[in-house]
Structure formats: C-alpha cells, structure tokens
Coordinates of C-alpha atoms and ligand atoms in Angstrom, one line a residue:
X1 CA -10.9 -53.5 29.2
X2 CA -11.8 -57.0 28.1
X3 CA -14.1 -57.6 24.8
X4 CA -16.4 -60.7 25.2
X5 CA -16.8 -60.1 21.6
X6 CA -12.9 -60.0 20.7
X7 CA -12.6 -62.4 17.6
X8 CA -10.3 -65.8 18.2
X9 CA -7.0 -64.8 16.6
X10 CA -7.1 -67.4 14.2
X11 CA -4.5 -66.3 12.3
X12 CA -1.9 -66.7 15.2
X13 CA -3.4 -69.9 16.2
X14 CA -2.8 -71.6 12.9
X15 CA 1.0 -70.2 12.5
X16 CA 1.5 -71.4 15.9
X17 CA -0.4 -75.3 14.9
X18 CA 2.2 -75.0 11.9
X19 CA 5.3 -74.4 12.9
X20 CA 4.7 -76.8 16.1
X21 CA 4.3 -79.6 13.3
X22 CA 7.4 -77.9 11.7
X23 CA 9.5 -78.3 14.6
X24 CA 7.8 -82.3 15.3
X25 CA 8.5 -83.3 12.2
X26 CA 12.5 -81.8 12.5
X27 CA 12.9 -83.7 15.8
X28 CA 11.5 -86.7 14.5
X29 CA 13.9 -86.5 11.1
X30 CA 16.8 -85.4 13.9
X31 CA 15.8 -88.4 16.4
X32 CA 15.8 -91.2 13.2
X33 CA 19.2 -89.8 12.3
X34 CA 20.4 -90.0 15.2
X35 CA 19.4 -93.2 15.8
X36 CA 19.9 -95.3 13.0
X37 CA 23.3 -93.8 13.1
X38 CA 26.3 -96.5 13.1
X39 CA 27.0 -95.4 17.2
X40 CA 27.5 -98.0 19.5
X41 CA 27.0 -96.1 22.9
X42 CA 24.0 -95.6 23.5
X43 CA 24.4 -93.2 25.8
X44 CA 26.3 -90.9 23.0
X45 CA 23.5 -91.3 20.8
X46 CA 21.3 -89.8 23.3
X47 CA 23.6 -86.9 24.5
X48 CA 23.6 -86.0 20.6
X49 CA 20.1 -86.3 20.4
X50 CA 19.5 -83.7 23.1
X51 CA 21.9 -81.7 22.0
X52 CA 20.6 -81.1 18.7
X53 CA 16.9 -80.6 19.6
X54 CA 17.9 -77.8 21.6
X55 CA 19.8 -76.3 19.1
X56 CA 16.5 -76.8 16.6
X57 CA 14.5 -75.5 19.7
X58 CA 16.7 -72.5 20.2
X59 CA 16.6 -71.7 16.1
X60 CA 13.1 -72.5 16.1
X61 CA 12.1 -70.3 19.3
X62 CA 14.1 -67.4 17.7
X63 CA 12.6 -67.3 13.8
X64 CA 9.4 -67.8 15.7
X65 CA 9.8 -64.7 18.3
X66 CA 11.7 -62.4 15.8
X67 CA 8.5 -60.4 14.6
X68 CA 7.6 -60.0 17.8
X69 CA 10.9 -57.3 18.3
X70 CA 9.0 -55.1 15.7
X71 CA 6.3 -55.0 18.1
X72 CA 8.1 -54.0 21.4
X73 CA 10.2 -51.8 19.6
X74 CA 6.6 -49.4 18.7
X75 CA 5.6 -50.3 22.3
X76 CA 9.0 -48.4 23.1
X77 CA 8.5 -45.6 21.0
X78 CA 4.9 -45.2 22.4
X79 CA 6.1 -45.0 25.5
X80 CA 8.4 -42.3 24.5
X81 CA 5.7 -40.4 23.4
X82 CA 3.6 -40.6 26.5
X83 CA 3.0 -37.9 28.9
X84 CA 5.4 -38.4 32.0
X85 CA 2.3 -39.6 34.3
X86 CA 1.4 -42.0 31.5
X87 CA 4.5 -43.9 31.5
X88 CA 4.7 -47.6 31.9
X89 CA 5.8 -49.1 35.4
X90 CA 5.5 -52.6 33.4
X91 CA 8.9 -51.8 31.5
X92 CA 9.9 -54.1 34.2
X93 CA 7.9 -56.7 34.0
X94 CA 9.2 -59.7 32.8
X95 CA 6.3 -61.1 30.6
X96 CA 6.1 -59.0 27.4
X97 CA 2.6 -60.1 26.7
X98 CA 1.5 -58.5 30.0
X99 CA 3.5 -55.7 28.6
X100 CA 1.9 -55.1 25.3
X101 CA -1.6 -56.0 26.6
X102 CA -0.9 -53.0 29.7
X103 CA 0.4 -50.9 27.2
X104 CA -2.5 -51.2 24.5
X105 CA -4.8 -50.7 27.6
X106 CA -3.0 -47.2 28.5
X107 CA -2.8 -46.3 24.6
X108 CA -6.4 -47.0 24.4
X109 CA -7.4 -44.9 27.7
X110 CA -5.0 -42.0 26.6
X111 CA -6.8 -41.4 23.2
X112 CA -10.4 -41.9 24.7
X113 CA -8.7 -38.8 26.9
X114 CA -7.2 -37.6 23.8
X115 CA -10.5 -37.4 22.1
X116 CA -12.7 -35.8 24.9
X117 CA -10.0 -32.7 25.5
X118 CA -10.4 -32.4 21.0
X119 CA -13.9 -32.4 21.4
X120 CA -14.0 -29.9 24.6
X121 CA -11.6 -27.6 22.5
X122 CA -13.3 -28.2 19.3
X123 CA -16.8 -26.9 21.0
X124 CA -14.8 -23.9 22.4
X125 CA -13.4 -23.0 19.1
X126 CA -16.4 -23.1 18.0
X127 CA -18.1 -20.9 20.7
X128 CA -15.1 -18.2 19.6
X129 CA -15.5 -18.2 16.2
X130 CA -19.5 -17.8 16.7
X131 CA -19.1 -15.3 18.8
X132 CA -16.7 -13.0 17.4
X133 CA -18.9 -10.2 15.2
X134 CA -16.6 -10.7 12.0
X135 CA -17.7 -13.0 9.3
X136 CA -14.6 -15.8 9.5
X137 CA -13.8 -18.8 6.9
X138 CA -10.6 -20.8 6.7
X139 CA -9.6 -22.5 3.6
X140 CA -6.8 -25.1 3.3
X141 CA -4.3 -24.5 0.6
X142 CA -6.4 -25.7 -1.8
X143 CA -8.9 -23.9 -1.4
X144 CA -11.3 -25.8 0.3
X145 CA -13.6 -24.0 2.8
X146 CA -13.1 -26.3 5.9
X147 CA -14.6 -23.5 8.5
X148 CA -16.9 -20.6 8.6
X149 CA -18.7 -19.1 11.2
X150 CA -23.0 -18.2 10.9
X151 CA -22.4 -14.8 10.1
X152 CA -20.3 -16.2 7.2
X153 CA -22.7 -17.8 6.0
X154 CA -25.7 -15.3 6.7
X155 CA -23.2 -12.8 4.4
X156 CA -21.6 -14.4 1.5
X157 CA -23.4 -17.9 0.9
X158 CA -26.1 -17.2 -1.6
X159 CA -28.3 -20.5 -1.9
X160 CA -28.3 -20.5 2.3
X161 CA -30.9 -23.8 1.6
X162 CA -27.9 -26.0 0.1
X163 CA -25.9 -25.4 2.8
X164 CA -21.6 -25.2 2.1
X165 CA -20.5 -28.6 3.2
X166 CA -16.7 -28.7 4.3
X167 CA -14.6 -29.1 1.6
X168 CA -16.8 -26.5 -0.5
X169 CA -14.3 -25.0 -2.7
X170 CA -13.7 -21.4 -2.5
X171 CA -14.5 -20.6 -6.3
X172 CA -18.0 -21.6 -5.2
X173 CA -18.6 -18.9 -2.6
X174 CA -16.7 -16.1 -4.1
X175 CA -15.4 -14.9 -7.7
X176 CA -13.4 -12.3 -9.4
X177 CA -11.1 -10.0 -6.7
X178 CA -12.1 -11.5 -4.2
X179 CA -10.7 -15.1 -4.8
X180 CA -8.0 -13.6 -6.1
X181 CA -7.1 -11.6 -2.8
X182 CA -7.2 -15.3 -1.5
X183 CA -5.2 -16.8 -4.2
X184 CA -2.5 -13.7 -3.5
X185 CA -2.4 -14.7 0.3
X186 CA -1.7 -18.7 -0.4
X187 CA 0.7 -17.6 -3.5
X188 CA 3.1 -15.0 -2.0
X189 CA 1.9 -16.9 1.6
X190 CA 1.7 -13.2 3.3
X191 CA -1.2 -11.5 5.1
X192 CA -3.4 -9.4 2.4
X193 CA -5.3 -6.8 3.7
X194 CA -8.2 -4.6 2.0
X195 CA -10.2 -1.7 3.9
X196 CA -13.5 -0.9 2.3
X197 CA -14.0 -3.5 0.1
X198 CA -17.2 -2.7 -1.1
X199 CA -19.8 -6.3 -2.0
X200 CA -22.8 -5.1 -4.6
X201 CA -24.6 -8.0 -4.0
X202 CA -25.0 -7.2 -0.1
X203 CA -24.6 -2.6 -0.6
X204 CA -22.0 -3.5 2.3
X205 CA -18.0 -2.8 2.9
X206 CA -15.7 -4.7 4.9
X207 CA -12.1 -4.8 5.8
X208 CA -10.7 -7.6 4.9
X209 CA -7.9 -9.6 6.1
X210 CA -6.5 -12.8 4.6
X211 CA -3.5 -14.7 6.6
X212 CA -1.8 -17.6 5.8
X213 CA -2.0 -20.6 7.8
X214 CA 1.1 -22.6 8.8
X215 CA 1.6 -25.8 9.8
X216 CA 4.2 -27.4 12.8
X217 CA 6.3 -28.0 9.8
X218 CA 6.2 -24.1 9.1
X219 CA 4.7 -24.6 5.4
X220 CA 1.5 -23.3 4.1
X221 CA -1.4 -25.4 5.2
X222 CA -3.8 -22.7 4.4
X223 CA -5.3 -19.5 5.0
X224 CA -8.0 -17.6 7.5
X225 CA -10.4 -14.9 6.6
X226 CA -11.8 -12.2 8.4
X227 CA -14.7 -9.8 7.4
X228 CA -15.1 -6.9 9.4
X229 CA -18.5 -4.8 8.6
X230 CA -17.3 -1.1 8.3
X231 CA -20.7 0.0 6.1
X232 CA -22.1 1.8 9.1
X233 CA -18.9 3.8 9.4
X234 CA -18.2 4.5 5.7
X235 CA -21.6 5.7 5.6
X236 CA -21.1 7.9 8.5
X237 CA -17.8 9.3 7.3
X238 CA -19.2 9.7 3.7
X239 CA -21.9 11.8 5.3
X240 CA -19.3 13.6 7.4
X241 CA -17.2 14.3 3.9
X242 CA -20.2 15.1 2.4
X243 CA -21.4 17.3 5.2
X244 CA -17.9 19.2 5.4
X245 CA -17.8 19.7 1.3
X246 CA -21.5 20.8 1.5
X247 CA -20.2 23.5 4.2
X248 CA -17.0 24.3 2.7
X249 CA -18.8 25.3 -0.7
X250 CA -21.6 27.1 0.9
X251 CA -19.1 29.7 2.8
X252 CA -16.5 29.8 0.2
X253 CA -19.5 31.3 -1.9
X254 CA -20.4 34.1 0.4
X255 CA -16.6 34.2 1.2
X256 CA -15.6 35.1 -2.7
X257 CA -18.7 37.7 -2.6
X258 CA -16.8 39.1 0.3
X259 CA -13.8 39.3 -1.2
X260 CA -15.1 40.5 -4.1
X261 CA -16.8 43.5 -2.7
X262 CA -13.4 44.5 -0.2
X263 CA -11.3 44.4 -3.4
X264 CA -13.8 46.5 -4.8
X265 CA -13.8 49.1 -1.6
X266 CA -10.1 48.6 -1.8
X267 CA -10.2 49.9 -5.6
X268 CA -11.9 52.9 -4.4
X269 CA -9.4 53.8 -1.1
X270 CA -9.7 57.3 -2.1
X271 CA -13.3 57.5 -1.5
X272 CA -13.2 55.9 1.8
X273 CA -12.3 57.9 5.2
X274 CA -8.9 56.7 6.0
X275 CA -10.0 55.9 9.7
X276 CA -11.8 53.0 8.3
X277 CA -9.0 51.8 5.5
X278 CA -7.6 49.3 8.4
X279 CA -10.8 48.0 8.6
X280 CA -11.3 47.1 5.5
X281 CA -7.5 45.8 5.6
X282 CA -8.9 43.4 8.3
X283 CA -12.3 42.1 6.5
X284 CA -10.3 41.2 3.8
X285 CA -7.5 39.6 5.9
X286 CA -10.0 37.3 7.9
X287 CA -12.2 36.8 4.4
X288 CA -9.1 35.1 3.3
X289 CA -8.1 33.0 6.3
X290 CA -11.7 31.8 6.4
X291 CA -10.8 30.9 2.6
X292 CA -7.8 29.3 3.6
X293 CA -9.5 27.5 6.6
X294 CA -12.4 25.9 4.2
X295 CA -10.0 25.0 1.5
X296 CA -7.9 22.8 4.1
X297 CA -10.9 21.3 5.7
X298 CA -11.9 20.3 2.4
X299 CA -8.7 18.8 1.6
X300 CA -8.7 16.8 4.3
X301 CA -11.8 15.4 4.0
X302 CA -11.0 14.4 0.3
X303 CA -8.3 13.0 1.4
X304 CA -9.3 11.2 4.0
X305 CA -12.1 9.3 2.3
X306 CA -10.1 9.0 -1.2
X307 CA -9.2 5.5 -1.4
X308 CA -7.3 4.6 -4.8
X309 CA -4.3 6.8 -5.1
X310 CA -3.0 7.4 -8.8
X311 CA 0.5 6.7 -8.1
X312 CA 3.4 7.2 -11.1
X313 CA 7.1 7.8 -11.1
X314 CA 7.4 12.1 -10.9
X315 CA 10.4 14.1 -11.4
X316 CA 10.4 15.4 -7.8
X317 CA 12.8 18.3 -9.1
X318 CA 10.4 19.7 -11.2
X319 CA 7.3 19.3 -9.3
X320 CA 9.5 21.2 -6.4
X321 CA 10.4 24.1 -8.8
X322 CA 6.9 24.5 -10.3
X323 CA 5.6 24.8 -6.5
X324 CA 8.4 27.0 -5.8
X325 CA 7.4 29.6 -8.6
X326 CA 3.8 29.9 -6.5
X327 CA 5.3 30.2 -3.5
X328 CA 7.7 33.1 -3.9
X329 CA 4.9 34.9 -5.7
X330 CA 3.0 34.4 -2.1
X331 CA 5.6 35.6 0.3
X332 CA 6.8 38.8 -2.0
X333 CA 8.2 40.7 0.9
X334 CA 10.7 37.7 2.1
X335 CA 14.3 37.1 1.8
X336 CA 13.8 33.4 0.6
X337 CA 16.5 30.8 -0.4
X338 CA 15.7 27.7 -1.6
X339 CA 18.6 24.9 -1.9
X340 CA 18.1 21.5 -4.3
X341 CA 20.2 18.4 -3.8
X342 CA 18.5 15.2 -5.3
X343 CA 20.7 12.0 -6.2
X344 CA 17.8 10.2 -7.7
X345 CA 14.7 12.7 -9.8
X346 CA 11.9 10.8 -9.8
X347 CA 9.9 9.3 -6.8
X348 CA 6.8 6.7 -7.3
X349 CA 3.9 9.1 -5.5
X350 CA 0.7 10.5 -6.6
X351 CA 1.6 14.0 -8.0
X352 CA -1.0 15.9 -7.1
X353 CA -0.7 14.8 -3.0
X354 CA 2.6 14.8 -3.5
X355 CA 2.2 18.3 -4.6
X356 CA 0.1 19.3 -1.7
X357 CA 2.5 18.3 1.1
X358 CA 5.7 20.2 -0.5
X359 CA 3.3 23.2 -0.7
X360 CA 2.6 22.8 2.6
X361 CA 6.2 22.1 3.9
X362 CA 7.9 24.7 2.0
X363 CA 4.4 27.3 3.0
X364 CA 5.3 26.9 6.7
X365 CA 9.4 26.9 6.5
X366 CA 8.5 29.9 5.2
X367 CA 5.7 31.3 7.4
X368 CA 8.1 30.2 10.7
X369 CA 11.3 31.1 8.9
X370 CA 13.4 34.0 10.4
X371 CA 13.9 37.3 8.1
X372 CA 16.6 35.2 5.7
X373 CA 14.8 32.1 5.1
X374 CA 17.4 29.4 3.9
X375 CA 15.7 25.7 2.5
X376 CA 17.3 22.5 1.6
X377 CA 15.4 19.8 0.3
X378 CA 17.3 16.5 -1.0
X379 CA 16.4 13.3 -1.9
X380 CA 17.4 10.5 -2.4
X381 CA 15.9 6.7 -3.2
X382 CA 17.6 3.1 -2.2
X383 CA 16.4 -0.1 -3.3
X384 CA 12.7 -0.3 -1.1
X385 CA 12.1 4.2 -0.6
X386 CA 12.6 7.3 -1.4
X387 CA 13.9 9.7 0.9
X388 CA 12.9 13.6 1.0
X389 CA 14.2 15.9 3.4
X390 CA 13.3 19.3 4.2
X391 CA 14.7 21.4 6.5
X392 CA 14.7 25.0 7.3
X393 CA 16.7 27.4 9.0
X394 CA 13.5 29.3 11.0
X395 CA 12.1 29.4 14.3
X396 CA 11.9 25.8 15.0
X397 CA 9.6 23.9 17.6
X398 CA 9.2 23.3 21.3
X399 CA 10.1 19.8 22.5
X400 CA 6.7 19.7 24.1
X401 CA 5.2 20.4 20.7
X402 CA 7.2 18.3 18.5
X403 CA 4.6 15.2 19.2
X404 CA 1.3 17.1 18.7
X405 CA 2.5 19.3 15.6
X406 CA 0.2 16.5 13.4
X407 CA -3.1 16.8 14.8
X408 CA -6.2 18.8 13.3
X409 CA -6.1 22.7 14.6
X410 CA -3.1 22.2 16.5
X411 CA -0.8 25.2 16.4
X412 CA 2.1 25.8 19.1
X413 CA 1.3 28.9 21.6
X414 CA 4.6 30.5 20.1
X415 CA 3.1 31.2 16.8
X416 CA -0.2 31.8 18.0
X417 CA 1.1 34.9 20.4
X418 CA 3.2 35.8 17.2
X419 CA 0.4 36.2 15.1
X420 CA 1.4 34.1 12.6
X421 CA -1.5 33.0 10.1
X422 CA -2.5 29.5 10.4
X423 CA -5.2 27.0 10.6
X424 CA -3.7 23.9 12.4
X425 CA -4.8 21.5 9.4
X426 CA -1.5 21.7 7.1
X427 CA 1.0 19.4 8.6
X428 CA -2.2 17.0 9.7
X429 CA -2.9 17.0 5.4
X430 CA 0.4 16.2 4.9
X431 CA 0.8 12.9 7.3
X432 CA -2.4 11.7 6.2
X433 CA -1.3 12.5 2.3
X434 CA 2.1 9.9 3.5
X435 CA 0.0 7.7 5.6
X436 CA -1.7 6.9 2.2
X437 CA 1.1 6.1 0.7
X438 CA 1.9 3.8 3.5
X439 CA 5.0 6.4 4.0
X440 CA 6.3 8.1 7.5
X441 CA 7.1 11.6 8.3
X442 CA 9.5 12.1 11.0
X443 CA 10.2 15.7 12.4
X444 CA 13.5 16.8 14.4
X445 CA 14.1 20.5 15.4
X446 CA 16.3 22.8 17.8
X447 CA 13.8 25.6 18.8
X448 CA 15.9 29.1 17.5
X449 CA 17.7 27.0 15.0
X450 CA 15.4 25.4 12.5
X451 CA 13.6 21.7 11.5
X452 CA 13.8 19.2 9.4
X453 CA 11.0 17.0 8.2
X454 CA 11.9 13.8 6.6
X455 CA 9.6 12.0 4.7
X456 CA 10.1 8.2 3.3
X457 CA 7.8 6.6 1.0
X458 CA 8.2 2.8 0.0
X459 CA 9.4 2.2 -4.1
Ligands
LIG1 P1 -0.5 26.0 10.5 O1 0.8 26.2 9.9 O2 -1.6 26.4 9.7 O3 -0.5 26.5 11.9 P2 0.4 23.3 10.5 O4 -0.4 22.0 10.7 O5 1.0 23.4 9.2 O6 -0.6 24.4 10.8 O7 1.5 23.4 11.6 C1 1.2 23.1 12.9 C2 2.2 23.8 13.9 O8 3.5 23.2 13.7 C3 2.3 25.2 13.5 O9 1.4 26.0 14.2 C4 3.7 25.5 14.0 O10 3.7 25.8 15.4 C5 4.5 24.2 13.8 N1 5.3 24.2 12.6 C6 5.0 23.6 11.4 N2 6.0 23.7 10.6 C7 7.0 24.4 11.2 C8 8.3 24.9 10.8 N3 8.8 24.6 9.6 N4 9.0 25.6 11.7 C9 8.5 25.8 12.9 N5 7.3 25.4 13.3 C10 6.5 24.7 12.5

C-alpha cells in the first residue's frame, strides 16, 4: 500500500548528495595525480586512472551498502518468523529494495491480521469472563488489577462511581487477609485456596481461589482470582446444622426421661411380673440406640460445618490409652487385647477429633471382633505425615462393601442379620474428621480374617 502522504526521506537523500561529492572529489584528486604524474604513455596513465577509480568505486559502493546488511539480515529473521503461507517468494528476487519494500508490505498486512484475531479473542475473553457467575480479577505480580469482570466490580469495589481503572493496585480494593491470601499466592507462587471466607461488608461467603499466573518463560507474571458465592449454601447448611442440633437436643431430652424412668423400673425388678422384665430390657436397649443415633448425627453435623480446627502436637500414646480405659469399661463381657507399637508419640491433630475417630475405630474392631478380640495400632511419622494403623483380628468386610463402608447409615447386610448394634454414621465421622485434616483413610480387609484401617495425616 502506497502513502501519498509518505514524507521525502530527506535524510537518505542528503547522505546519498554527500558521499557522491565524496567520491567526485576522490576521483578528481585521483585523476590530477594521475595526471600530472612524470608518465610518458599516455595510454598507461589512463589504464591507471581507471583502474584506481574502480578500486575507489568498489570501496566507496561497499562502506556505502554495508548498513544496508543489518537490514536484510532482520528481513531474514522476519521471514523466519512468518507463518509457512506468509513466506516470501521474493527471497529470489534480485533487487533487495523490491525485497524489503515486499517484505514491509507482508509485515504490515500480517499484523493488521495479527491485530483483528487479538481483538476477536480479546472480545471473546471478554464474553467468558462476563459470563462465568464468579466474581474474577487478575493482578500482575505487582499487584496491579489489570482485569475484573462486572460482578467483580458489583461485589468488592466500594466507590462503584470512580470506577477501578487498570493498573488499580490491589491494596485499593482489598485489605487485611484478604491481600494477604494474594500476597501468599505471588510469594510462595502456589494456588491458595479458602472455602467460606466470610466479607462483613457484603454478610456474604465465598470460596476463594488464588492461582499464579505464568508466563512463556515459566516465571511469575501474576495471579487470577476467583470468587465463588457459597452464602446461599452456608446458610442452607447452617440451617440444616441448626435444624439437626435443634432435633437431636429435643429427643435426647425425652430420651434421658426414658432412660431415667426404665432404670428406675429396672431398680424395682422385683415388683414387676417377670413376663414383662424383657420388655423393659428392650425399652431401655432401643432408648439407648436412639441416644447413640442422636449423639452421632450431632457430631457429624458439628463437624461438618466446623471450620477452624485447633490443631497441636498430641501424644497419640496417651490419648489411645485414656480412650482405651473407656472402652473396656463398655464392652465388660469381651476377651479384649489391645497391642501398641509407635516409633514417633506425638502426631499434629486436633485432640478432641482425633479422639473421636480412635473411639470409633477401636468401638467397632470391637463390636465386629470375634470372641478373642486382638488390636494393633502403630504409628509412625516421616518427614511430610504421620501414619496410624489399626487393624483387628474380627469379622472383616465383604469386597462389595469395602467401598461404601464411609457413607451415612451404611451398615453391611452381615452385621445387620447379626444383630450387631449400629447406626451407619461412625466410620462416615471418622473420614470427614481426616478429610478436615486434609488426611486419607484407606481400608483393607480379608472377610473371616480381620481389617486394617490406615490413616495418614500431613505434618
Ligand atoms: P456402625 O458401626 O454404627 O454400623 P460404621 O460407620 O462405624 O457404622 O461402620 C459401617 C459398617 O462398616 C459397619 O456396619 C460394618 O459393617 C463395617 N465395619 C466397620 N468397621 C469394621 C470392622 N472393624 N470390622 C468389620 N466390619 C467393620
């Protein structure tokens, strides 16, 4: 494309003028050498003459041209650059102005293309971050806000009227944890996530997560974050919790009264015609599985909506000997042996859940142990966990059962048929009591032989 407009490279022009008087006034100095040179041919003189202004001619044309290599060697790496189809056919062309003038002319089309397929995927971008539902802002690695969607904006910029221009810093939008969850991301450059993170100023929560950026290079060119609005379910499980405590503590009321009055009746056995002793046997039996049953639910649901957990280094030994004591008292009648091996004592855990899912372990290696109940539980911690195993010599569990043994009420049909007490809630407290501590529980078993839960938590 021709510019009418295209200034007169002036510039060129008056090198060129110059160094054409340049070379003149050499070939003039050469040709007055050479002629009032003591030579008597004539015809030397002139074969000398010649011969030296091409020399001058040849030097000349080469100091003149050599800037021009710095040029075709770009044009060249351009070319490399180009798509296939964009290549030059003029590489063999044998004027390199028509080259370079061909060459700017593809250059110049290929970033007009260039441009229109950035804007294109600019607007879609744009489209996609609009119309994800999560409130979205990306920040460069200093903490300038270069991107955020409406709902962004509509959430966490307070003074909607002044607008955040790009390059708003961060500090400006938010303070105090939150910049520093930010700050965390671009320090240790690792994804930072936050469930329920709870904004006053808005009575909303949202799960947060904060990933680095990275450039072609691989470094840290920033970070993106998303703001996903959980209030409507928080609210919804806070009323379940709240529902489910409500419930719990209005049966386990009645329940204790029930209790009460069967332990009462049970005081007074001589009084009562023996025909109805085993019914009184069987109140009080269900009274305390409906005990049982409330107290789990309850649990859970505690447990489930607790966020913070108060973690601390705990001699696992003696919190496994103080449960132990408890236990034995509860299962009076049974043949129980109970086998410690720990290499390391203390694990990093919150006690009291901790607490809860040994009960529970070391309650049902019991319940589904066979008459001589045998127990080991070791542990031991490497550099990033801790390790505790516990494994029992009792009934163990059907293949088909191993994979649902962690869900709410689930109990296997063996156990069931075998009248063994139970609510289905124990092992489901104690993966979401690991789950909290960002631990797993694995289970193996051999059904007649026994099974072994293994639990890891991270140091
Ligand atoms: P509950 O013991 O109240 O039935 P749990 O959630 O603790 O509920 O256990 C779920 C099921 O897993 C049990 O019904 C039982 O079939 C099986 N189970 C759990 N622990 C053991 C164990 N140590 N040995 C054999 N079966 C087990």
């Amino acid at each position: 494309m021709k510019h009418k407009e295209a200034p007169f490279p002036w510039h060129y022009y008056l090198n060129t003028v110059r160094s054409r008087i340049f070379y003149v006034v050499v070939s003039v100095a050469l040709t007055f050498a050479i002629v009032t040179y003591d030579q008597e041919s004539p015809f030397l003189k002139v074969l000398a003459l010649v011969f030296f202004l091409i020399i001058t001619a040849i030097v000349h044309g080469y100091f003149r041209i050599n800037p021009f290599r710095g040029i075709m060697e770009r044009v060249e790496k351009i070319q490399l650059q180009l798509p296939h189809d964009k290549k030059l056919k003029i590489l063999y062309q044998r004027n390199e102005w028509i080259l370079l003038d061909q060459m700017l002319l593809l250059t110049e089309h290929y970033i007009e293309q260039q441009r229109k397929l950035l804007e294109d995927k600019n607007r879609e971008s744009n489209l996609l971050i609009e119309s994800i539902p999560n409130a979205i802002v990306i920040i460069d690695k200093y903490e300038n806000c270069l991107l955020h969607n409406e709902l962004f904006t509509k959430k966490f910029i307070q003074d909607k009227d002044a607008k955040v221009s790009e390059k708003e810093k961060l500090w400006r939008i938010f303070e105090g944890n939150m910049l520093n969850l930010f700050r965390d991301c671009l320090h240790k450059n690792q994804q930072v996530k936050v469930s329920s993170y709870y904004f006053p100023h808005l009575g909303e929560y949202f799960d947060i997560a904060i990933t680095p950026i990275m450039d072609r290079k691989q470094s840290l060119s920033g970070a993106l974050g998303i703001f996903h609005n959980v209030t409507q379910a928080k609210l919804t499980e806070k009323m379940r919790v709240d529902f489910v405590a409500n419930v719990s503590h209005e049966i386990r009321t009645p329940l204790t009264s029930i209790k009460g009055y069967t332990q009462l009746l049970e005081a007074h056995k001589e009084s009562i015609p023996t025909q109805f002793l085993p019914i009184l046997e069987k109140i009080d039996n269900n009274a305390e599985r409906l005990k049982d049953l409330f107290d789990n639910l309850l649990k859970l649901s505690v447990i489930e909506s607790r966020y913070e957990l108060s973690k601390e280094f705990v001699n696992f030994e003696e919190l496994v000997s103080t449960i132990w004591a408890n236990l034995k008292a509860k299962h009076l009648g049974k043949n129980i042996k109970l086998n410690n091996s720990f290499e390391s004592d203390e694990i990093l855990c919150d006690p009291k859940l901790m607490e809860q899912v040994m009960v529970n372990l070391l309650d049902n290696a019991i319940k589904y142990g066979k008459e001589n109940v045998i127990i080991d539980i070791s542990g031991r911690n490497s550099d990033k966990q801790s390790q505790i195993i516990v494994k029992d010599n009792g009934l163990g569990i059907k293949p088909e059962d191993l994979s649902r043994i962690f869900e709410r009420f689930y109990r296997s049909q063996g156990v069931t048929q075998k009248a063994i007490e139970g609510s289905g809630l124990g092992l489901s407290i104690v993966k979401h009591i690991i789950g909290k501590h960002r631990g797993q529980i694995e289970v193996q078993s051999i059904q007649g032989e026994g099974t072994s839960f293994t639990i890891t938590l991270p140091l």
